[in-house]
Amino acid sequence: MLACKGAPARILDVGAGEGVVSLRLAKANPDAVVVGIDYAMMQVRAANRLKKKEQVLNCSFQQGNAMALPFSEAAFDMVVSVNSIKHWPDPARGLSEIRRVLRSGGQAFISEADRSVSPEALLAFSEHYRAWYIWGALMRWCLRNVVFGKSYTAEELKTIAIRAGFSDTITQAAPGPFFLLVLTK
Ligand SMILES: C[S@@+](CC[C@H](N)C(=O)[O-])C[C@H]1O[C@@H](n2cnc3c(N)ncnc32)[C@H](O)[C@@H]1O
């Protein structure tokens, strides 16, 4: 799990969902302050329930839109976003908002499903996460056409990040059919 150099670190998780990544980051960086934001209030409530259950004090959740982050310029040392950007109506705008709230030299870690995933890798992924209550062919169709099909390739997202003002972009492979984009301000 990512650990921040220098303390105290201010970390933002955009599209935090049920808070799993934010809470792991908070536990891995006990001196940091982690904020998770999500567009859906239902997710914010679920994240707050998990935070309470896991008794993590250095993490908070709030409702917010990646298109207009409710924070001032340079408010964070690090920003993460996991499997959320494919849902944003304007990813360039979201990445430019992330750049705005990052301090100079700060890094953003953007992870997403790889639209260029091979049929073999997708099959292996769907077999690994097979759920007894979903018909296998339906699950593969959804993964191919909805989850991965509506996502980006690493190259596409890198181009969008450059459009958003990031000149320093590195693409890394992530576990499974996902990629990680590391953007430095
Ligand atoms: C697939 S979930 C990923 C959740 C979490 N990052 C994880 O990996 O477990 C995507 C999340 O992005 C959120 N989301 C979608 N559009 C958003 C936006 N414009 N601003 C903030 N959050 C957004 C959704 O509400 C959802 O909770």
PDB file of N, CA and C and ligand atoms in Angstrom, residues 15-17 21 37-40 43 64-67 82-84 87-89, ligand 1:
ATOM      1  N   GLY A  15     -13.587   9.496  -5.663  1.00  0.00           N
ATOM      2  CA  GLY A  15     -14.433   8.355  -6.041  1.00  0.00           C
ATOM      3  C   GLY A  15     -14.153   7.206  -5.098  1.00  0.00           C
ATOM      4  N   ALA A  16     -14.197   7.524  -3.810  1.00  0.00           N
ATOM      5  CA  ALA A  16     -13.750   6.594  -2.753  1.00  0.00           C
ATOM      6  C   ALA A  16     -14.679   5.397  -2.566  1.00  0.00           C
ATOM      7  N   GLY A  17     -15.887   5.461  -3.100  1.00  0.00           N
ATOM      8  CA  GLY A  17     -16.814   4.340  -2.972  1.00  0.00           C
ATOM      9  C   GLY A  17     -17.089   4.009  -1.514  1.00  0.00           C
ATOM     10  N   VAL A  21     -10.143   1.702  -0.022  1.00  0.00           N
ATOM     11  CA  VAL A  21      -8.796   2.208  -0.348  1.00  0.00           C
ATOM     12  C   VAL A  21      -8.399   3.327   0.623  1.00  0.00           C
ATOM     13  N   ILE A  37     -13.673  11.289  -1.073  1.00  0.00           N
ATOM     14  CA  ILE A  37     -14.913  11.932  -1.531  1.00  0.00           C
ATOM     15  C   ILE A  37     -15.589  11.042  -2.574  1.00  0.00           C
ATOM     16  N   ASP A  38     -16.888  11.093  -2.571  1.00  0.00           N
ATOM     17  CA  ASP A  38     -17.643  10.337  -3.570  1.00  0.00           C
ATOM     18  C   ASP A  38     -18.900  11.125  -3.930  1.00  0.00           C
ATOM     19  N   TYR A  39     -19.290  11.003  -5.198  1.00  0.00           N
ATOM     20  CA  TYR A  39     -20.470  11.706  -5.702  1.00  0.00           C
ATOM     21  C   TYR A  39     -21.748  11.177  -5.044  1.00  0.00           C
ATOM     22  N   ALA A  40     -21.756   9.877  -4.740  1.00  0.00           N
ATOM     23  CA  ALA A  40     -22.974   9.233  -4.239  1.00  0.00           C
ATOM     24  C   ALA A  40     -23.013   9.235  -2.711  1.00  0.00           C
ATOM     25  N   GLN A  43     -22.723   5.908  -0.973  1.00  0.00           N
ATOM     26  CA  GLN A  43     -21.357   5.399  -0.808  1.00  0.00           C
ATOM     27  C   GLN A  43     -20.675   6.068   0.392  1.00  0.00           C
ATOM     28  N   GLY A  64     -18.841  14.720  -2.756  1.00  0.00           N
ATOM     29  CA  GLY A  64     -18.187  15.707  -3.613  1.00  0.00           C
ATOM     30  C   GLY A  64     -18.074  15.180  -5.028  1.00  0.00           C
ATOM     31  N   ASN A  65     -17.895  16.110  -5.961  1.00  0.00           N
ATOM     32  CA  ASN A  65     -17.834  15.763  -7.379  1.00  0.00           C
ATOM     33  C   ASN A  65     -16.422  15.993  -7.919  1.00  0.00           C
ATOM     34  N   ALA A  66     -15.895  14.984  -8.600  1.00  0.00           N
ATOM     35  CA  ALA A  66     -14.552  15.107  -9.180  1.00  0.00           C
ATOM     36  C   ALA A  66     -14.480  16.276 -10.167  1.00  0.00           C
ATOM     37  N   MET A  67     -15.632  16.675 -10.694  1.00  0.00           N
ATOM     38  CA  MET A  67     -15.655  17.768 -11.676  1.00  0.00           C
ATOM     39  C   MET A  67     -15.419  19.132 -11.029  1.00  0.00           C
ATOM     40  N   VAL A  82      -9.237   5.172  -7.681  1.00  0.00           N
ATOM     41  CA  VAL A  82      -9.227   3.770  -8.112  1.00  0.00           C
ATOM     42  C   VAL A  82     -10.564   3.401  -8.757  1.00  0.00           C
ATOM     43  N   ASN A  83     -10.492   3.018 -10.008  1.00  0.00           N
ATOM     44  CA  ASN A  83     -11.677   2.530 -10.748  1.00  0.00           C
ATOM     45  C   ASN A  83     -12.854   3.500 -10.704  1.00  0.00           C
ATOM     46  N   SER A  84     -12.567   4.773 -10.815  1.00  0.00           N
ATOM     47  CA  SER A  84     -13.648   5.761 -10.767  1.00  0.00           C
ATOM     48  C   SER A  84     -13.674   6.637 -12.016  1.00  0.00           C
ATOM     49  N   HIS A  87     -16.143   6.725 -14.941  1.00  0.00           N
ATOM     50  CA  HIS A  87     -17.519   7.172 -14.713  1.00  0.00           C
ATOM     51  C   HIS A  87     -17.660   8.694 -14.824  1.00  0.00           C
ATOM     52  N   TRP A  88     -16.552   9.409 -14.848  1.00  0.00           N
ATOM     53  CA  TRP A  88     -16.629  10.870 -14.824  1.00  0.00           C
ATOM     54  C   TRP A  88     -17.053  11.407 -16.181  1.00  0.00           C
ATOM     55  N   PRO A  89     -17.961  12.394 -16.206  1.00  0.00           N
ATOM     56  CA  PRO A  89     -18.436  12.903 -17.499  1.00  0.00           C
ATOM     57  C   PRO A  89     -17.333  13.579 -18.309  1.00  0.00           C
TER      58      PRO A  89
HETATM   59  C1  LIG B   1     -16.340   1.328  -9.026  1.00  0.00           C
HETATM   60  S1  LIG B   1     -16.506   2.459  -7.706  1.00  0.00           S
HETATM   61  C2  LIG B   1     -14.852   2.457  -7.039  1.00  0.00           C
HETATM   62  C3  LIG B   1     -14.837   2.750  -5.582  1.00  0.00           C
HETATM   63  C4  LIG B   1     -13.479   2.687  -4.901  1.00  0.00           C
HETATM   64  N1  LIG B   1     -12.544   3.640  -5.476  1.00  0.00           N
HETATM   65  C5  LIG B   1     -12.908   1.299  -4.930  1.00  0.00           C
HETATM   66  O1  LIG B   1     -11.996   1.042  -5.722  1.00  0.00           O
HETATM   67  O2  LIG B   1     -13.376   0.448  -4.162  1.00  0.00           O
HETATM   68  C6  LIG B   1     -16.592   4.055  -8.520  1.00  0.00           C
HETATM   69  C7  LIG B   1     -17.003   5.187  -7.597  1.00  0.00           C
HETATM   70  O3  LIG B   1     -16.800   6.433  -8.257  1.00  0.00           O
HETATM   71  C8  LIG B   1     -17.844   7.294  -7.842  1.00  0.00           C
HETATM   72  N2  LIG B   1     -17.995   8.404  -8.808  1.00  0.00           N
HETATM   73  C9  LIG B   1     -18.474   8.332 -10.069  1.00  0.00           C
HETATM   74  N3  LIG B   1     -18.468   9.554 -10.637  1.00  0.00           N
HETATM   75  C10 LIG B   1     -17.951  10.407  -9.722  1.00  0.00           C
HETATM   76  C11 LIG B   1     -17.696  11.814  -9.721  1.00  0.00           C
HETATM   77  N4  LIG B   1     -17.975  12.581 -10.789  1.00  0.00           N
HETATM   78  N5  LIG B   1     -17.172  12.363  -8.604  1.00  0.00           N
HETATM   79  C12 LIG B   1     -16.900  11.602  -7.522  1.00  0.00           C
HETATM   80  N6  LIG B   1     -17.136  10.267  -7.459  1.00  0.00           N
HETATM   81  C13 LIG B   1     -17.643   9.675  -8.554  1.00  0.00           C
HETATM   82  C14 LIG B   1     -19.062   6.387  -7.777  1.00  0.00           C
HETATM   83  O4  LIG B   1     -20.105   6.937  -6.992  1.00  0.00           O
HETATM   84  C15 LIG B   1     -18.470   5.108  -7.188  1.00  0.00           C
HETATM   85  O5  LIG B   1     -18.575   5.062  -5.801  1.00  0.00           O
END
